[in-house]
mmCIF file of C-alpha atoms and ligand atoms in Angstrom:
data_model
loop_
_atom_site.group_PDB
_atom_site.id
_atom_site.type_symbol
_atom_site.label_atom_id
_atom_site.label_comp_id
_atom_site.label_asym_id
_atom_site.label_seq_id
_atom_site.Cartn_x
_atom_site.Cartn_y
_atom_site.Cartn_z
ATOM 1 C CA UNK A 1 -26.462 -11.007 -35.438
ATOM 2 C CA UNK A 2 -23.522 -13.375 -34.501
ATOM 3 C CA UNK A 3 -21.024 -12.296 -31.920
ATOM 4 C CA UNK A 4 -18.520 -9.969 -32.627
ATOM 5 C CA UNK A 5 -19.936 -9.101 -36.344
ATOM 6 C CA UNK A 6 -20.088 -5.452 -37.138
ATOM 7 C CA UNK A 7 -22.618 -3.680 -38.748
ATOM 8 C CA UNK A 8 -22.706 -0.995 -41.373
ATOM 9 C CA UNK A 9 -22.072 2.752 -39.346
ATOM 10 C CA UNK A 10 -25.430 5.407 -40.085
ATOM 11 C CA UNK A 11 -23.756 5.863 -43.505
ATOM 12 C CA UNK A 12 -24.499 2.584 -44.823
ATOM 13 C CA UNK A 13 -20.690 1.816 -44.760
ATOM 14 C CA UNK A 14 -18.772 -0.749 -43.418
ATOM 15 C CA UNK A 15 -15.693 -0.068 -40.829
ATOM 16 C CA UNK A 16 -12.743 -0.306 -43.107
ATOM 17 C CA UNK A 17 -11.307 -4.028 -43.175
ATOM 18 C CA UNK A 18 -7.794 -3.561 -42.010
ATOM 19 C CA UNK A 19 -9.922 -2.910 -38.343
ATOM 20 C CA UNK A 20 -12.212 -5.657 -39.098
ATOM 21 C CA UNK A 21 -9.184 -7.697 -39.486
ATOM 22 C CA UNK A 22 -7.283 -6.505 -36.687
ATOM 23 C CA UNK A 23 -10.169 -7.622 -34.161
ATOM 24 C CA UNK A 24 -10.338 -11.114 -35.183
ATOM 25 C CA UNK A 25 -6.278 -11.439 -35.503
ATOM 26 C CA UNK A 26 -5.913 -9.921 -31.798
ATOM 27 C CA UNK A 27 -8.186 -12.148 -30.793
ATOM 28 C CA UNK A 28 -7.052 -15.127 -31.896
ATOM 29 C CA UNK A 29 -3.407 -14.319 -31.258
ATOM 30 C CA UNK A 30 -5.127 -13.263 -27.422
ATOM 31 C CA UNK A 31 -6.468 -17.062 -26.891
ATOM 32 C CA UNK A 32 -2.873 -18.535 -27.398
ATOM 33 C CA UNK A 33 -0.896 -16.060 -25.658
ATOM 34 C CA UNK A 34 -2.583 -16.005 -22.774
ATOM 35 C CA UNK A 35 -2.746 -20.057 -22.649
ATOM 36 C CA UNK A 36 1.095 -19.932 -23.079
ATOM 37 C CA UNK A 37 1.763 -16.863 -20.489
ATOM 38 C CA UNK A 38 0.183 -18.779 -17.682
ATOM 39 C CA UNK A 39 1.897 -21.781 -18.291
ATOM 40 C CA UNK A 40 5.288 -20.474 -18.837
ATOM 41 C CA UNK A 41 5.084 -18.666 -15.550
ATOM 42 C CA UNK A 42 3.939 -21.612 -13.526
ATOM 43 C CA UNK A 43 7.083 -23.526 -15.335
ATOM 44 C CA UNK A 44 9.898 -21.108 -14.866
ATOM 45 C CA UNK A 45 8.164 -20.518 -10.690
ATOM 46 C CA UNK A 46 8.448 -23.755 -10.194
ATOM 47 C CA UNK A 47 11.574 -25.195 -11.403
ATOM 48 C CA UNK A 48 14.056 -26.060 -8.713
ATOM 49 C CA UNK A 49 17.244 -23.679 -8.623
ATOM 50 C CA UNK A 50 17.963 -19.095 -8.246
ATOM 51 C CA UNK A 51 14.430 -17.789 -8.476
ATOM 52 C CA UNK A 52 14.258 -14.685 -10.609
ATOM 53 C CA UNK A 53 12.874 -11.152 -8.328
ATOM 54 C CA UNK A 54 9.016 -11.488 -10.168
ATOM 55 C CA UNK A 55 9.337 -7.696 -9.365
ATOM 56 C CA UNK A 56 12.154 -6.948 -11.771
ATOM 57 C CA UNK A 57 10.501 -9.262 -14.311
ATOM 58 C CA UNK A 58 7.374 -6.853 -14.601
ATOM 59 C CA UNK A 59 9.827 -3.886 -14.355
ATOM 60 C CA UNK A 60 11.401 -5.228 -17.717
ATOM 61 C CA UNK A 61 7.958 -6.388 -20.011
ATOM 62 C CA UNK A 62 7.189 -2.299 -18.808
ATOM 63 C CA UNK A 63 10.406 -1.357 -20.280
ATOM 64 C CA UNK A 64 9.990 -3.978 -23.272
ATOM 65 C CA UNK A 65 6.283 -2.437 -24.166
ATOM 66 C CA UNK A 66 7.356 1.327 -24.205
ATOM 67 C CA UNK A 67 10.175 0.738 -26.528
ATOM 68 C CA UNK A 68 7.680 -1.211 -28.870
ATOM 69 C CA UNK A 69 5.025 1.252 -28.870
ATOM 70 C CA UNK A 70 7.840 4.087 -29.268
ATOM 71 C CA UNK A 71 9.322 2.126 -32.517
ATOM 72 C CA UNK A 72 5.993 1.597 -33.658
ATOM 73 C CA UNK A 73 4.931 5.625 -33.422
ATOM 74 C CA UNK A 74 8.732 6.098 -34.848
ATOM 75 C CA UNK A 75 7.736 3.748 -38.399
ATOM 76 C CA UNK A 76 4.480 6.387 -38.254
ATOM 77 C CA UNK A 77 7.014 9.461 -38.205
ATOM 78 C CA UNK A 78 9.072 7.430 -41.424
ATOM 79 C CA UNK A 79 12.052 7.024 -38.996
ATOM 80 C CA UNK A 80 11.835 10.728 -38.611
ATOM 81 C CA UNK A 81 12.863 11.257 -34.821
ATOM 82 C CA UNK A 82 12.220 14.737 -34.770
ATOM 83 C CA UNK A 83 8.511 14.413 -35.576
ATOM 84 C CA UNK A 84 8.464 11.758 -33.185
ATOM 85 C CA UNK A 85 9.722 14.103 -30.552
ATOM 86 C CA UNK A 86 7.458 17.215 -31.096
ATOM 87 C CA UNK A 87 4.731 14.557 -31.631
ATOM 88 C CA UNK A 88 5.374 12.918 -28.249
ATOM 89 C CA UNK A 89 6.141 16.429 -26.284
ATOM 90 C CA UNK A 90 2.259 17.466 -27.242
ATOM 91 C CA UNK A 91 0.801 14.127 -26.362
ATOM 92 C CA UNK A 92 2.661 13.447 -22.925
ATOM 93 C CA UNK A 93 3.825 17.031 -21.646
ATOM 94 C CA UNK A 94 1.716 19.464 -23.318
ATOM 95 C CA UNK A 95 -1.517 17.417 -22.735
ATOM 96 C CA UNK A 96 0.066 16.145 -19.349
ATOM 97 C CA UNK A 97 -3.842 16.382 -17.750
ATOM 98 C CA UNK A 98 -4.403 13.611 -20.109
ATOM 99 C CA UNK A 99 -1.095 11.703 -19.479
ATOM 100 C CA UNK A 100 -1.982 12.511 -15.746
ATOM 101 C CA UNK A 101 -5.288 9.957 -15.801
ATOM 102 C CA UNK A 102 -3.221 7.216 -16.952
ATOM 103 C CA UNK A 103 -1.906 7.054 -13.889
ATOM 104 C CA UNK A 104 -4.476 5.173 -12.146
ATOM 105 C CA UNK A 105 -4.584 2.239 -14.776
ATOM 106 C CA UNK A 106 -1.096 2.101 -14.834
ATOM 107 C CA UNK A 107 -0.523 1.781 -10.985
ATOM 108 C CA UNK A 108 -3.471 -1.404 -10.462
ATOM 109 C CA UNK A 109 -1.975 -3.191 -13.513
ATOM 110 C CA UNK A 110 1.739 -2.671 -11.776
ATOM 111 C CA UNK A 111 -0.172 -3.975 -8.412
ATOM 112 C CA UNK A 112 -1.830 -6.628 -11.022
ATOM 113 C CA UNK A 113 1.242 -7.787 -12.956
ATOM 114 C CA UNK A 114 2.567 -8.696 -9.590
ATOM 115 C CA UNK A 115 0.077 -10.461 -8.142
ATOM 116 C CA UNK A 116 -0.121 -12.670 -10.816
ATOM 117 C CA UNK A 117 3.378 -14.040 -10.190
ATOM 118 C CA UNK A 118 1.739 -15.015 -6.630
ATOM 119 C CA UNK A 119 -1.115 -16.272 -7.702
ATOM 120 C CA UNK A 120 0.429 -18.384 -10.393
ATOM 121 C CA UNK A 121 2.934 -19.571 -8.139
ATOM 122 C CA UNK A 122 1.269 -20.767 -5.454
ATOM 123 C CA UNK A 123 -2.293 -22.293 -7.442
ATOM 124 C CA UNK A 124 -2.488 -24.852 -10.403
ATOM 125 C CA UNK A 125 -2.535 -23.673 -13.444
ATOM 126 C CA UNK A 126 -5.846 -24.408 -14.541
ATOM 127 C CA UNK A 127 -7.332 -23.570 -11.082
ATOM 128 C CA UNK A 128 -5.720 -19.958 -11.653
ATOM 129 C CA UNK A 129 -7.086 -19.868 -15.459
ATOM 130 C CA UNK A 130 -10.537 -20.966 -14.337
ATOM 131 C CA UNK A 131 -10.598 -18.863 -11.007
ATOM 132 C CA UNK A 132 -9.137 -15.701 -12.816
ATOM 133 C CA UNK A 133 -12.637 -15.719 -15.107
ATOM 134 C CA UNK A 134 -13.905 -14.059 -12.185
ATOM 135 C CA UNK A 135 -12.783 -11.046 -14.037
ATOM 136 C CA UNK A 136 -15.610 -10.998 -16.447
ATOM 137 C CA UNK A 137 -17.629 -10.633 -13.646
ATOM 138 C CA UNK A 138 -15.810 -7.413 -12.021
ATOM 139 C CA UNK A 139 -15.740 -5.899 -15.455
ATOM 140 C CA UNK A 140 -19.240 -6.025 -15.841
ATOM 141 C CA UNK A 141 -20.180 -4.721 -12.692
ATOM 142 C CA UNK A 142 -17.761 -1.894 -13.384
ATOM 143 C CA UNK A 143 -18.734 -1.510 -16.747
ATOM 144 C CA UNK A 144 -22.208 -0.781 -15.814
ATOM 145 C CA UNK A 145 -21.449 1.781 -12.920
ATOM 146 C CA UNK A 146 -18.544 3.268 -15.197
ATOM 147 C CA UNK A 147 -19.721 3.226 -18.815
ATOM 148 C CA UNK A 148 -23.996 2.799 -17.673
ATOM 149 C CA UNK A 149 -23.467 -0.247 -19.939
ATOM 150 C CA UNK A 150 -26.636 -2.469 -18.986
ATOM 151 C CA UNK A 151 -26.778 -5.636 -18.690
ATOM 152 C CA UNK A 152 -29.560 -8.287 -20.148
ATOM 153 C CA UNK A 153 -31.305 -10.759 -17.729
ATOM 154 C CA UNK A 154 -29.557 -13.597 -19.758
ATOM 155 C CA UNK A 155 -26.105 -12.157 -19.001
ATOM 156 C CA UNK A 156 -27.033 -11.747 -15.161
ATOM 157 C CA UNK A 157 -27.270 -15.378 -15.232
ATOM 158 C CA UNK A 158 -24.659 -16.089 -17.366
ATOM 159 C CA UNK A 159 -22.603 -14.096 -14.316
ATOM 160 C CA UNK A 160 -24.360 -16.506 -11.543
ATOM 161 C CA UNK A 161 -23.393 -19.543 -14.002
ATOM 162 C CA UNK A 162 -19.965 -17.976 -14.040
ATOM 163 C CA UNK A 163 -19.864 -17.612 -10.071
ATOM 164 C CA UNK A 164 -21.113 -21.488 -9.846
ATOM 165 C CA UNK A 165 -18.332 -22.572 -12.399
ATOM 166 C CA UNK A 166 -15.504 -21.176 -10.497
ATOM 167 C CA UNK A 167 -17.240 -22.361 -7.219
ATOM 168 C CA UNK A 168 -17.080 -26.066 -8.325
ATOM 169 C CA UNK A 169 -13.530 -25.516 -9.137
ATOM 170 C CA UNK A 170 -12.908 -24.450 -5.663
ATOM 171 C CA UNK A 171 -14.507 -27.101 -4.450
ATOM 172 C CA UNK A 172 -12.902 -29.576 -6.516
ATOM 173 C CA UNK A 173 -9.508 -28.291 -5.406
ATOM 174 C CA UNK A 174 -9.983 -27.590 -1.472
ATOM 175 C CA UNK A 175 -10.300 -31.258 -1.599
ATOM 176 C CA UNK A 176 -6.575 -31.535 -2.996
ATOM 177 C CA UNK A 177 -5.795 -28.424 -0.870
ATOM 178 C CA UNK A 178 -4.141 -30.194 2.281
ATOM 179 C CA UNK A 179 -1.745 -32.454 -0.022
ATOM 180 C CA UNK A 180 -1.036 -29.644 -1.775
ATOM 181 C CA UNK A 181 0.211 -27.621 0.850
ATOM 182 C CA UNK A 182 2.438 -30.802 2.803
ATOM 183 C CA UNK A 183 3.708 -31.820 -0.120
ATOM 184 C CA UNK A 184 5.462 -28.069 -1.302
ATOM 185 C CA UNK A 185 5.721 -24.311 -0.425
ATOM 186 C CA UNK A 186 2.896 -23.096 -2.167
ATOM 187 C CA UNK A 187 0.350 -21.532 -0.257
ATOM 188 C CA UNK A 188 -3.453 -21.946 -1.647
ATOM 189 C CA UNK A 189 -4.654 -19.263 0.197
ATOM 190 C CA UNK A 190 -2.023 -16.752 -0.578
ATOM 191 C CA UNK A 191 -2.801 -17.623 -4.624
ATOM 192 C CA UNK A 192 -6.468 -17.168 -4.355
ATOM 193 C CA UNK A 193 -6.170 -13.814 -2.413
ATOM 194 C CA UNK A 194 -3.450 -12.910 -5.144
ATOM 195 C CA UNK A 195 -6.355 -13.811 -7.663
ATOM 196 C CA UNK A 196 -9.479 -12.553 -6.064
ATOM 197 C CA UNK A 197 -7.717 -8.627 -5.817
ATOM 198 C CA UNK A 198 -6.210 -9.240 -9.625
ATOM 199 C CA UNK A 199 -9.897 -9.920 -11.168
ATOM 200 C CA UNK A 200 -10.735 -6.515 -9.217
ATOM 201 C CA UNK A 201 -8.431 -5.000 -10.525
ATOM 202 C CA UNK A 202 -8.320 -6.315 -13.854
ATOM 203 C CA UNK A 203 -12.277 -5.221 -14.156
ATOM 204 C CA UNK A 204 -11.584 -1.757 -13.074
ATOM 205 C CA UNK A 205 -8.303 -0.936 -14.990
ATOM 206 C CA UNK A 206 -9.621 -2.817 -18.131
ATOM 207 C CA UNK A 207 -12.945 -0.454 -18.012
ATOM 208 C CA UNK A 208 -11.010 2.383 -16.948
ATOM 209 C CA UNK A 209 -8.613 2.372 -19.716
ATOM 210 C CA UNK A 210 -11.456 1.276 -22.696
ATOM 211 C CA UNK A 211 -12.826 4.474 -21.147
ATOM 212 C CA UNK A 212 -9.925 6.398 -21.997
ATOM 213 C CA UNK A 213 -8.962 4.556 -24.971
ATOM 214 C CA UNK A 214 -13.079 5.402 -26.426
ATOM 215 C CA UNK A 215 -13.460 8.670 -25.149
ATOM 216 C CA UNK A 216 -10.594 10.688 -27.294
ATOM 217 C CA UNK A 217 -8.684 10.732 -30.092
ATOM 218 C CA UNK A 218 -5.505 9.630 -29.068
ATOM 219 C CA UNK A 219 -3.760 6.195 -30.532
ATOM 220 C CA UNK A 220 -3.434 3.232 -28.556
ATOM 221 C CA UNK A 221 0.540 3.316 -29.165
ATOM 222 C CA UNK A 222 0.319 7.059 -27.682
ATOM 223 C CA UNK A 223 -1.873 5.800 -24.378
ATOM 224 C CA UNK A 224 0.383 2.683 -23.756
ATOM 225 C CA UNK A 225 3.144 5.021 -23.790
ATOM 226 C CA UNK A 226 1.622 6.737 -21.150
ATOM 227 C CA UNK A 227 0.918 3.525 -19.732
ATOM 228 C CA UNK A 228 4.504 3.026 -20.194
ATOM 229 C CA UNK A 229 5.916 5.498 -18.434
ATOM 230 C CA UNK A 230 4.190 5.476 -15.168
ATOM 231 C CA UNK A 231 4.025 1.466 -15.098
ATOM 232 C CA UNK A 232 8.048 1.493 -15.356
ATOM 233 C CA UNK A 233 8.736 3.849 -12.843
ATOM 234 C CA UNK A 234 6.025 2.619 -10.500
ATOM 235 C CA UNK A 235 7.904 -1.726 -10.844
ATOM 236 C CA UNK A 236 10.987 -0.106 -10.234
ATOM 237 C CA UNK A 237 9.075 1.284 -6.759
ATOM 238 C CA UNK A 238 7.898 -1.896 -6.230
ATOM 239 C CA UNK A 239 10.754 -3.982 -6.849
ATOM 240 C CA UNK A 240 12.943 -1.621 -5.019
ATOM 241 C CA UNK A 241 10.285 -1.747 -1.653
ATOM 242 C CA UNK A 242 9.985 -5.628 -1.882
ATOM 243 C CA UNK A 243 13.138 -6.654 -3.323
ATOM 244 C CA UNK A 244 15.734 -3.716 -2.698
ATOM 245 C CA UNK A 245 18.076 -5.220 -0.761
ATOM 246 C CA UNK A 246 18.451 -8.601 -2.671
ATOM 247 C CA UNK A 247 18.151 -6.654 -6.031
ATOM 248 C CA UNK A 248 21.502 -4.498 -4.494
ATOM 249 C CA UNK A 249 22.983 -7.776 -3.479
ATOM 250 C CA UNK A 250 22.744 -10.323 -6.369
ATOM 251 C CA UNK A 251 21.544 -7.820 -9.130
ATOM 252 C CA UNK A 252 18.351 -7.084 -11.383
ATOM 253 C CA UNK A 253 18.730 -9.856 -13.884
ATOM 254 C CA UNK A 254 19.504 -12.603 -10.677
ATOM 255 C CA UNK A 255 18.259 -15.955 -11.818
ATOM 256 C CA UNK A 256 17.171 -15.036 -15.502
ATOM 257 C CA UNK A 257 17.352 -17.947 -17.921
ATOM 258 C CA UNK A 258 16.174 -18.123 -21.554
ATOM 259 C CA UNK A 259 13.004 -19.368 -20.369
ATOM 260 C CA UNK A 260 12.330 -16.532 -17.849
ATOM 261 C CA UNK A 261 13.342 -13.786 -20.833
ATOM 262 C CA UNK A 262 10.678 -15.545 -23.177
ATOM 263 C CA UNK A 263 7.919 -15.351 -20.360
ATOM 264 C CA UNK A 264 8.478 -11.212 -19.610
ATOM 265 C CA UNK A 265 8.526 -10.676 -23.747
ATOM 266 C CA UNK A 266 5.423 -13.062 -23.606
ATOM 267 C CA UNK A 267 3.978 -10.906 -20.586
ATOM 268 C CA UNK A 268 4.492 -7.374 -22.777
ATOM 269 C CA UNK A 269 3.316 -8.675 -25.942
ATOM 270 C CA UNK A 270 -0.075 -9.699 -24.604
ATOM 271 C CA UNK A 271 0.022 -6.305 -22.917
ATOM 272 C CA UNK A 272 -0.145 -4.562 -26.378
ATOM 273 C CA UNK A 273 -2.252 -7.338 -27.478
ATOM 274 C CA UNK A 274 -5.084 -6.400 -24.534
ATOM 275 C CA UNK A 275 -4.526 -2.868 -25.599
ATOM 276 C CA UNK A 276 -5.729 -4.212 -29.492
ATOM 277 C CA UNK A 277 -8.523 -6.008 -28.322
ATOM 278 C CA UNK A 278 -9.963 -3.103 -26.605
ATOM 279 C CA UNK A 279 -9.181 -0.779 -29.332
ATOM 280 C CA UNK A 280 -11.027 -3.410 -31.680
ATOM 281 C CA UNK A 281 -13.306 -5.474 -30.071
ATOM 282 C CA UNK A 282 -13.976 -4.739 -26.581
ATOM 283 C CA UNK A 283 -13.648 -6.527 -23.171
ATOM 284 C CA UNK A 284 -16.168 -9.163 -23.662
ATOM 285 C CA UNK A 285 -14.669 -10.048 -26.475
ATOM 286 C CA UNK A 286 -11.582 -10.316 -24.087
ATOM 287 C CA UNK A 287 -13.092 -12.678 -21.814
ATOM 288 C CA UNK A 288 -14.491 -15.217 -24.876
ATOM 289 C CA UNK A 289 -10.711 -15.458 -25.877
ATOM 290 C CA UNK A 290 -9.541 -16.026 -22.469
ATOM 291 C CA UNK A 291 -12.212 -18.676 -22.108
ATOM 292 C CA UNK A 292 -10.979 -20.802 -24.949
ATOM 293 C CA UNK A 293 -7.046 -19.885 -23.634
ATOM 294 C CA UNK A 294 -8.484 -22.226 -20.385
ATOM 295 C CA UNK A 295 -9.011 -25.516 -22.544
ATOM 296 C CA UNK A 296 -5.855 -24.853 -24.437
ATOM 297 C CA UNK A 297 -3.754 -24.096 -20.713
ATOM 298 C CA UNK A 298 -5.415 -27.368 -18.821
ATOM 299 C CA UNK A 299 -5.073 -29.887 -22.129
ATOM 300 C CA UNK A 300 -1.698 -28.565 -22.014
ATOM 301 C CA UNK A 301 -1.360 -29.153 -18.170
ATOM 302 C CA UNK A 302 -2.283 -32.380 -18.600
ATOM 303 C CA UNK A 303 0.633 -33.097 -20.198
ATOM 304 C CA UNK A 304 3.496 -30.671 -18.982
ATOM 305 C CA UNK A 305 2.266 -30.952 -15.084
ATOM 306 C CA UNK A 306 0.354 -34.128 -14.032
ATOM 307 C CA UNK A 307 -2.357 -32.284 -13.559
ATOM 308 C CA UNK A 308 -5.739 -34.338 -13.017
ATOM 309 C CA UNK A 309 -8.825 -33.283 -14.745
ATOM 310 C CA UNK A 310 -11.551 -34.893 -12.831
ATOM 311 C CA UNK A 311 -15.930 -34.735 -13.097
ATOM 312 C CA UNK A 312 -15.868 -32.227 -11.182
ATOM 313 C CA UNK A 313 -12.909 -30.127 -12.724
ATOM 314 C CA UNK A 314 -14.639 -30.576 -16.181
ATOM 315 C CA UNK A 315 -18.303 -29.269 -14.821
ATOM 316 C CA UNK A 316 -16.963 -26.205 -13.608
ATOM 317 C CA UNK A 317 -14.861 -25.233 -16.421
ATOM 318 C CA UNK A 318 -17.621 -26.019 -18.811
ATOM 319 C CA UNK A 319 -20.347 -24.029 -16.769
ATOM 320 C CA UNK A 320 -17.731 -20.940 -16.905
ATOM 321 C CA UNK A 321 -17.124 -21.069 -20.553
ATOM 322 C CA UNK A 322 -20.739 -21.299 -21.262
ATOM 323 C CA UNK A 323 -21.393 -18.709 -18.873
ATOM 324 C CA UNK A 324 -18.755 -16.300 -20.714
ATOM 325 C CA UNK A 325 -20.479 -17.622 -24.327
ATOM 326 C CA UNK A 326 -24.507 -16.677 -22.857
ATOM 327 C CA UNK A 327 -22.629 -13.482 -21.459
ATOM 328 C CA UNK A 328 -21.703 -12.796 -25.016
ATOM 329 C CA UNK A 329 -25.306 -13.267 -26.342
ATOM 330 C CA UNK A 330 -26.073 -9.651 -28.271
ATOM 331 C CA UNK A 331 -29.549 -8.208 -26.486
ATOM 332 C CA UNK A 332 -32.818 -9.428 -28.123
ATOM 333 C CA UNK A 333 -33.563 -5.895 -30.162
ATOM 334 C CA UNK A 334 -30.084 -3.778 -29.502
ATOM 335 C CA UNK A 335 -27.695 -3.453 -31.977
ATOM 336 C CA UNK A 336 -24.482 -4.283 -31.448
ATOM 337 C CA UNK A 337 -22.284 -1.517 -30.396
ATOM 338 C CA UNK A 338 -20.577 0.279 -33.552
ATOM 339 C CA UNK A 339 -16.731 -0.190 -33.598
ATOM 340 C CA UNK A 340 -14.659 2.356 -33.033
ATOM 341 C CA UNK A 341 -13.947 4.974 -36.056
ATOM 342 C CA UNK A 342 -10.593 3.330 -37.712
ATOM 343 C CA UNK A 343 -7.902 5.963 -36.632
ATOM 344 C CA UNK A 344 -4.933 6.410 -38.425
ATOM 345 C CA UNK A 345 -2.316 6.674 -35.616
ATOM 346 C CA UNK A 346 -3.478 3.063 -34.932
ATOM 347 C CA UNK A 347 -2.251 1.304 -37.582
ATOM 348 C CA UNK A 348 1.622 0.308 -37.995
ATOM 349 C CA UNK A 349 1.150 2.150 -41.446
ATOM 350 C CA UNK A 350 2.549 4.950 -42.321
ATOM 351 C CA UNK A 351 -0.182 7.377 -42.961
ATOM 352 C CA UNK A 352 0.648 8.244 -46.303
ATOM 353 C CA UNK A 353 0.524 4.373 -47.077
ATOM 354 C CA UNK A 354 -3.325 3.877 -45.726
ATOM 355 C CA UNK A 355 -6.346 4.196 -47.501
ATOM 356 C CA UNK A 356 -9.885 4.149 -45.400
HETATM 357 O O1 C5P B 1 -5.968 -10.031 -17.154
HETATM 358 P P1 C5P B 1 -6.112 -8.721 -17.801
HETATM 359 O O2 C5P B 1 -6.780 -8.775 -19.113
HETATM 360 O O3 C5P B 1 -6.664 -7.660 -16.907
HETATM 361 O O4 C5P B 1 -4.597 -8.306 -18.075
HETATM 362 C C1 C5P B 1 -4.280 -7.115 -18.643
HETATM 363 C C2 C5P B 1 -2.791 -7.082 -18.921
HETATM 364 O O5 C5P B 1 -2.547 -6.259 -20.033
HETATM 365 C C3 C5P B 1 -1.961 -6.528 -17.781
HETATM 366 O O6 C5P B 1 -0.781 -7.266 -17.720
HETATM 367 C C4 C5P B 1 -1.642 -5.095 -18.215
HETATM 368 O O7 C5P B 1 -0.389 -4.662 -17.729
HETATM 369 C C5 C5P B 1 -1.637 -5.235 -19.716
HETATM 370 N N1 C5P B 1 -2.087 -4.051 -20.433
HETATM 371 C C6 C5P B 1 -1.156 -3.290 -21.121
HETATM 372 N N2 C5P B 1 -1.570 -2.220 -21.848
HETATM 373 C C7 C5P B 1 -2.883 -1.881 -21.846
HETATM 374 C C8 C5P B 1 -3.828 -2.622 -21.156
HETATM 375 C C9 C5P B 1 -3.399 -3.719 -20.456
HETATM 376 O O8 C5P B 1 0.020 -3.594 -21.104
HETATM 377 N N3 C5P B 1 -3.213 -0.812 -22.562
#
């Protein structure tokens, strides 16, 4: 069976098509945004003139994803807000045990949004794109010790491939690593600490939240409200403990430009769009999406950054995205996962409007 193709459910049926469609669309949409994400950051961190607080900037795509998922759940109501009150006060206060447990994703992705400013500011950007595919590995080793997923013999090497991939990248740039760190302020040890903590963290919030997302009945707009709330009020923590005082001084929207505004509403769209792709497809999925988002970022590069693309820069990045593709190899004799049942509160839809 080819990757990513569902089958029929013990019924003989097929998932309804609106999901089917949904998977393949977030994905695709996935691949570009996250090739554009990384390379908008690295642009607006490195152009000369008022840096903008990277703190407030996460503290804002927070703000910018709960009011999306809150208009979306109000077009489910029919624009009645009074539904969409009582319908909110059961999910989040009522159930607040289950609001509590997004607490923990919500506080690593804060932690994670953050470092990725860091990271991106201080590596290349196709060093950070390749190095960052670390995260497949982190989310399979938490997927197994989390979900008891297991894992084929074919994608424990694909994981080794993946290890060597990244390796030769690091090799290729240590060599550049002394010329890199003369020539500006960016710090290539700083950026692949930054990255090194965000792939463990992106493996354990992304398993932790599919988890969630999996285990219970609640929508995805209803969980990244939940998301929401706690990831807001935990940037504003952060961005008052790191950046208080210059925050006070020269105010929360210091140094924003048009180009920094369309990074943070690229930064909370692909948030909703990873909460889509797990909903849909799951994270392997994820990671064959980010994969191709690597060629697209470093062709890109090329061109926008002088970046050089040597033997050795090509080898790894084509061991790790055949790594991620032999990952993504279904198990000789398992069936693929079913998808998840198509709920209702998912869709954009009105209920009244859908059909299954
Ligand atoms: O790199 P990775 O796939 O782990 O990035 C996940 C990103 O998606 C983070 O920026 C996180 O804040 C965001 N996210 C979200 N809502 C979810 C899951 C992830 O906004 N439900």
């Amino acid at each position: 069976m080819a990757v990513g193709s569902v089958p029929a459910d013990g019924a003989g049926r097929r998932p309804n098509e609106a999901n089917r469609k949904l998977k393949y669309i977030s994905l695709a949409v996935l691949v570009v945004q996250n090739a554009s994400l990384i390379l908008s950051i690295r642009y607006v961190r490195t152009l000369p003139g008022d840096r903008f607080f990277a703190t407030s900037a996460v503290v804002m795509a927070e703000v910018l994803k709960l009011i999306t998922c809150l208009l979306i759940i109000l077009v489910q109501k029919r624009g009645n807000l009074k539904e969409m009150a009582l319908f909110l006060y059961d999910h989040i206060v009522v159930q607040y045990a289950d609001t509590l447990k997004l607490a923990v994703p919500s506080l690593i992705y804060t932690l994670q949004n953050n470092l990725q400013y860091v990271a991106i500011s201080n590596l290349p950007a196709a060093t950070f794109q390749v190095t960052y595919q670390l995260k497949i590995l982190t989310t399979a080793l938490f997927s197994v010790l989390m979900l008891r997923k297991t894992l084929s013999k074919l994608q424990w090497l694909s994981l080794l491939l993946l290890f060597l991939g990244v390796a030769i990248v690091q090799v290729q740039q240590e060599g550049k690593k002394e010329s890199v760190s003369e020539s500006s302020d960016q710090n290539y040890t700083v950026g692949l600490v930054a990255v090194v903590v965000s792939c463990l963290s992106s493996g354990f919030a992304g398993v932790y939240f599919e988890k969630i997302l999996k285990g219970s009945a609640a929508s995805v707009w209803v969980r990244n409200v939940q998301l929401g709330i706690f990831g807001t009020a935990l940037g504003l923590l952060g961005m008052w403990w790191k950046n208080g005082e210059e925050v006070a001084e020269h105010g929360f929207l210091f140094g924003y430009t048009p180009a920094v505004y369309s990074v943070i509403l690229n930064q909370a769209f692909g948030g909703l769009l990873v909460a889509l792709v797990v909903k849909y497809a799951d994270n392997i999925l994820k990671g064959f999406a980010t994969s191709f988002s690597i060629i697209v970022s470093t062709v890109t590069s090329i061109y926008l950054f002088a970046f050089q693309v040597d033997l050795l820069f090509s080898a790894g990045a084509a061991l790790v995205m055949g790594a991620v593709y032999m990952y993504s190899l279904p198990k000789a004799g398992t069936p693929a996962a079913p998808p998840p049942p198509p709920s209702k509160e998912d869709s954009l839809i009105p209920k009244s409007v859908l059909i299954d």
